[in-house]
Coordinates of C-alpha atoms in Angstrom, one line a residue:
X1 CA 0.0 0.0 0.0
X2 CA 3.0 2.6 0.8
X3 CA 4.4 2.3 -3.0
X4 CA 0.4 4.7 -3.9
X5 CA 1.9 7.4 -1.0
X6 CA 4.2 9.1 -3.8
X7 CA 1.7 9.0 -7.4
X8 CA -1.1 9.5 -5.1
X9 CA -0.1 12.3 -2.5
X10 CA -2.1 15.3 -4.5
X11 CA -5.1 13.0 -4.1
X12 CA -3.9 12.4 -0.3
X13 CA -4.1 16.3 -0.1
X14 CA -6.6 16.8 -1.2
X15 CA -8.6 14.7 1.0
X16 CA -6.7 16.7 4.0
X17 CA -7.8 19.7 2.7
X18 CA -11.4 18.8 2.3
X19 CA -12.0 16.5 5.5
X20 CA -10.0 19.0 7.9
X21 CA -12.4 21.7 7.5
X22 CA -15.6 19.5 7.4
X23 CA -14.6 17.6 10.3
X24 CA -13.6 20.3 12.7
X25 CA -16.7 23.0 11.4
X26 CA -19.6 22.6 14.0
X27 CA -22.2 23.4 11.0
X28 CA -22.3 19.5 10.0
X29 CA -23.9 17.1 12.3
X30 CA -22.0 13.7 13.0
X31 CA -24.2 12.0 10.4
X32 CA -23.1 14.8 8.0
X33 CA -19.1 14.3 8.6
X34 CA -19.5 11.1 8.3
X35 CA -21.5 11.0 4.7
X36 CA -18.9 13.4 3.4
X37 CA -16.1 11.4 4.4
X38 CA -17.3 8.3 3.0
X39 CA -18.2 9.6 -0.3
X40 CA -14.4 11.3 -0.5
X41 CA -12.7 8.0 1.1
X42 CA -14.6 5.8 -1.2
X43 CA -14.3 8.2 -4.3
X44 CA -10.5 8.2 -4.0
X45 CA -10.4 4.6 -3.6
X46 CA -12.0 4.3 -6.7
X47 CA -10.3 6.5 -8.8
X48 CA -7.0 4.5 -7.5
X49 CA -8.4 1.5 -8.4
X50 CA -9.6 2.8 -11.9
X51 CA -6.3 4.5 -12.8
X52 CA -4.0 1.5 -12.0
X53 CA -6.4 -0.9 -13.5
X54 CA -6.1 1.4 -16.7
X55 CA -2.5 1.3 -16.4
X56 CA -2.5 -2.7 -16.0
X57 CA -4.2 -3.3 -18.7
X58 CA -2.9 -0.4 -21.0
X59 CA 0.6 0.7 -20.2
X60 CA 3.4 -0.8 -22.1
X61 CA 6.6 0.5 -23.7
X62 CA 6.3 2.3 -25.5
X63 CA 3.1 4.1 -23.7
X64 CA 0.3 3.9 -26.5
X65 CA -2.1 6.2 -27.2
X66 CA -5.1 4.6 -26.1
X67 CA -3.4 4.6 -22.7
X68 CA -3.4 8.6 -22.9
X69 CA -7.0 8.6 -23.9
X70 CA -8.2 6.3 -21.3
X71 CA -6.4 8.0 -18.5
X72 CA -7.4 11.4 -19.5
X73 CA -11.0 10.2 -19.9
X74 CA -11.2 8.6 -16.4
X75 CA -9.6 11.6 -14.7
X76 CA -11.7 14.3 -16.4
X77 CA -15.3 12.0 -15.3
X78 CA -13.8 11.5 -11.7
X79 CA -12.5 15.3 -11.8
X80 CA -16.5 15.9 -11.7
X81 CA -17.2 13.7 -8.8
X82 CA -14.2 15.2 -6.6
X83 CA -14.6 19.0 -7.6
X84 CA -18.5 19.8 -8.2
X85 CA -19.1 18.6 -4.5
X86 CA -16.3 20.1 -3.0
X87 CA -17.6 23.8 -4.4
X88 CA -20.8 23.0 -3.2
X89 CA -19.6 22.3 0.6
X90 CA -17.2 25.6 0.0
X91 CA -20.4 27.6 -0.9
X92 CA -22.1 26.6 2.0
X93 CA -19.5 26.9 4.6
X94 CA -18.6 30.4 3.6
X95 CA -22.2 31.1 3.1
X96 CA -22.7 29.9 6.6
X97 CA -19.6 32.2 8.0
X98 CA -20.8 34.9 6.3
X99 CA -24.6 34.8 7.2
X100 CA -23.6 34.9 11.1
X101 CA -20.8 36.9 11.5
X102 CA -21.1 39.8 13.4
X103 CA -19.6 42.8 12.5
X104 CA -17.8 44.2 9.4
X105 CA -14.8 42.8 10.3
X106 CA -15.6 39.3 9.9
X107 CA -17.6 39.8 6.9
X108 CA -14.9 41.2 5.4
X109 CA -12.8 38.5 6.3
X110 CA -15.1 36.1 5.0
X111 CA -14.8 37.3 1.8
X112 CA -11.4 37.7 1.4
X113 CA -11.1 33.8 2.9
X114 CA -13.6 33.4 0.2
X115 CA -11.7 34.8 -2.4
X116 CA -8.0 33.1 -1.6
X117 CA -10.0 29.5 -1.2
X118 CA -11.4 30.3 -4.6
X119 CA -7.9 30.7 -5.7
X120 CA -6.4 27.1 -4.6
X121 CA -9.7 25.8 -5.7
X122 CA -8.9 26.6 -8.9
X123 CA -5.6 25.8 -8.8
X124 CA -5.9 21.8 -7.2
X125 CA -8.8 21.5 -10.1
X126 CA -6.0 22.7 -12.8
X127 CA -3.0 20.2 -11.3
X128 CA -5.5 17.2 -10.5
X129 CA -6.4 17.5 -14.6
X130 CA -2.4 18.1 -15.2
X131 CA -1.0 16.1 -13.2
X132 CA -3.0 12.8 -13.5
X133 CA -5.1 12.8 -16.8
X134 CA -3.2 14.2 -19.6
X135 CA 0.0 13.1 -21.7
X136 CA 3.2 14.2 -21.4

């Protein structure tokens, strides 16, 4: 299991950077925490699986193209399944912060939080797609 840690530590990452915040935010019930990290444990489990079953079955030397294609196509579908969720729990955790913060101040804050999350948001979504689905 330790030779996944060094393809896989993006995905590993990105499961920190999701669970963290859902697990230690008081707006989710237990039931809640638990859903969302099931779905992100199992999700990443199977878009392991999927990838090294691709490259099983499709990765010789030299690397054809249908290996490329297959790749790029699973990542891209499970891209979907990792990213559309994520922005929804983002939405309503900073929708949450904002709706019952007191003050200016931590409006403000919220926003510009907002904003900088926004930022790496975009950024993991741009290196998952890199840096797993597409040919050198």
């Amino acid at each position: 299991m330790l030779w996944f840690l060094g393809e896989y530590t993006a995905i590993y990452l990105l499961l920190v950077l999701i669970l963290v915040p859902v697990l230690a935010l008081k707006i989710f019930n237990i039931y809640a925490k638990g859903i969302i990290s099931a779905y992100y444990i199992i999700l990443s489990v199977v878009f392991i699986w999927g990838r090294e079953a691709i490259k099983d079955q499709y990765h010789t030397t030299p690397v054809p193209d249908i290996y490329w294609d297959k790749n790029t196509e699973w990542v891209e579908q499970l891209s979907y399944f990792y990213f559309i969720p994520t922005a929804a729990l983002v939405t309503y955790i900073f929708y949450k912060w904002f709706y019952y913060g007191k003050g200016f101040w931590s409006r403000l804050l919220s926003i510009i939080t907002l904003l900088i999350v926004l930022v790496l948001f975009l950024y993991f979504a741009m290196i998952f797609g890199l840096g797993f689905g597409y040919r050198p």
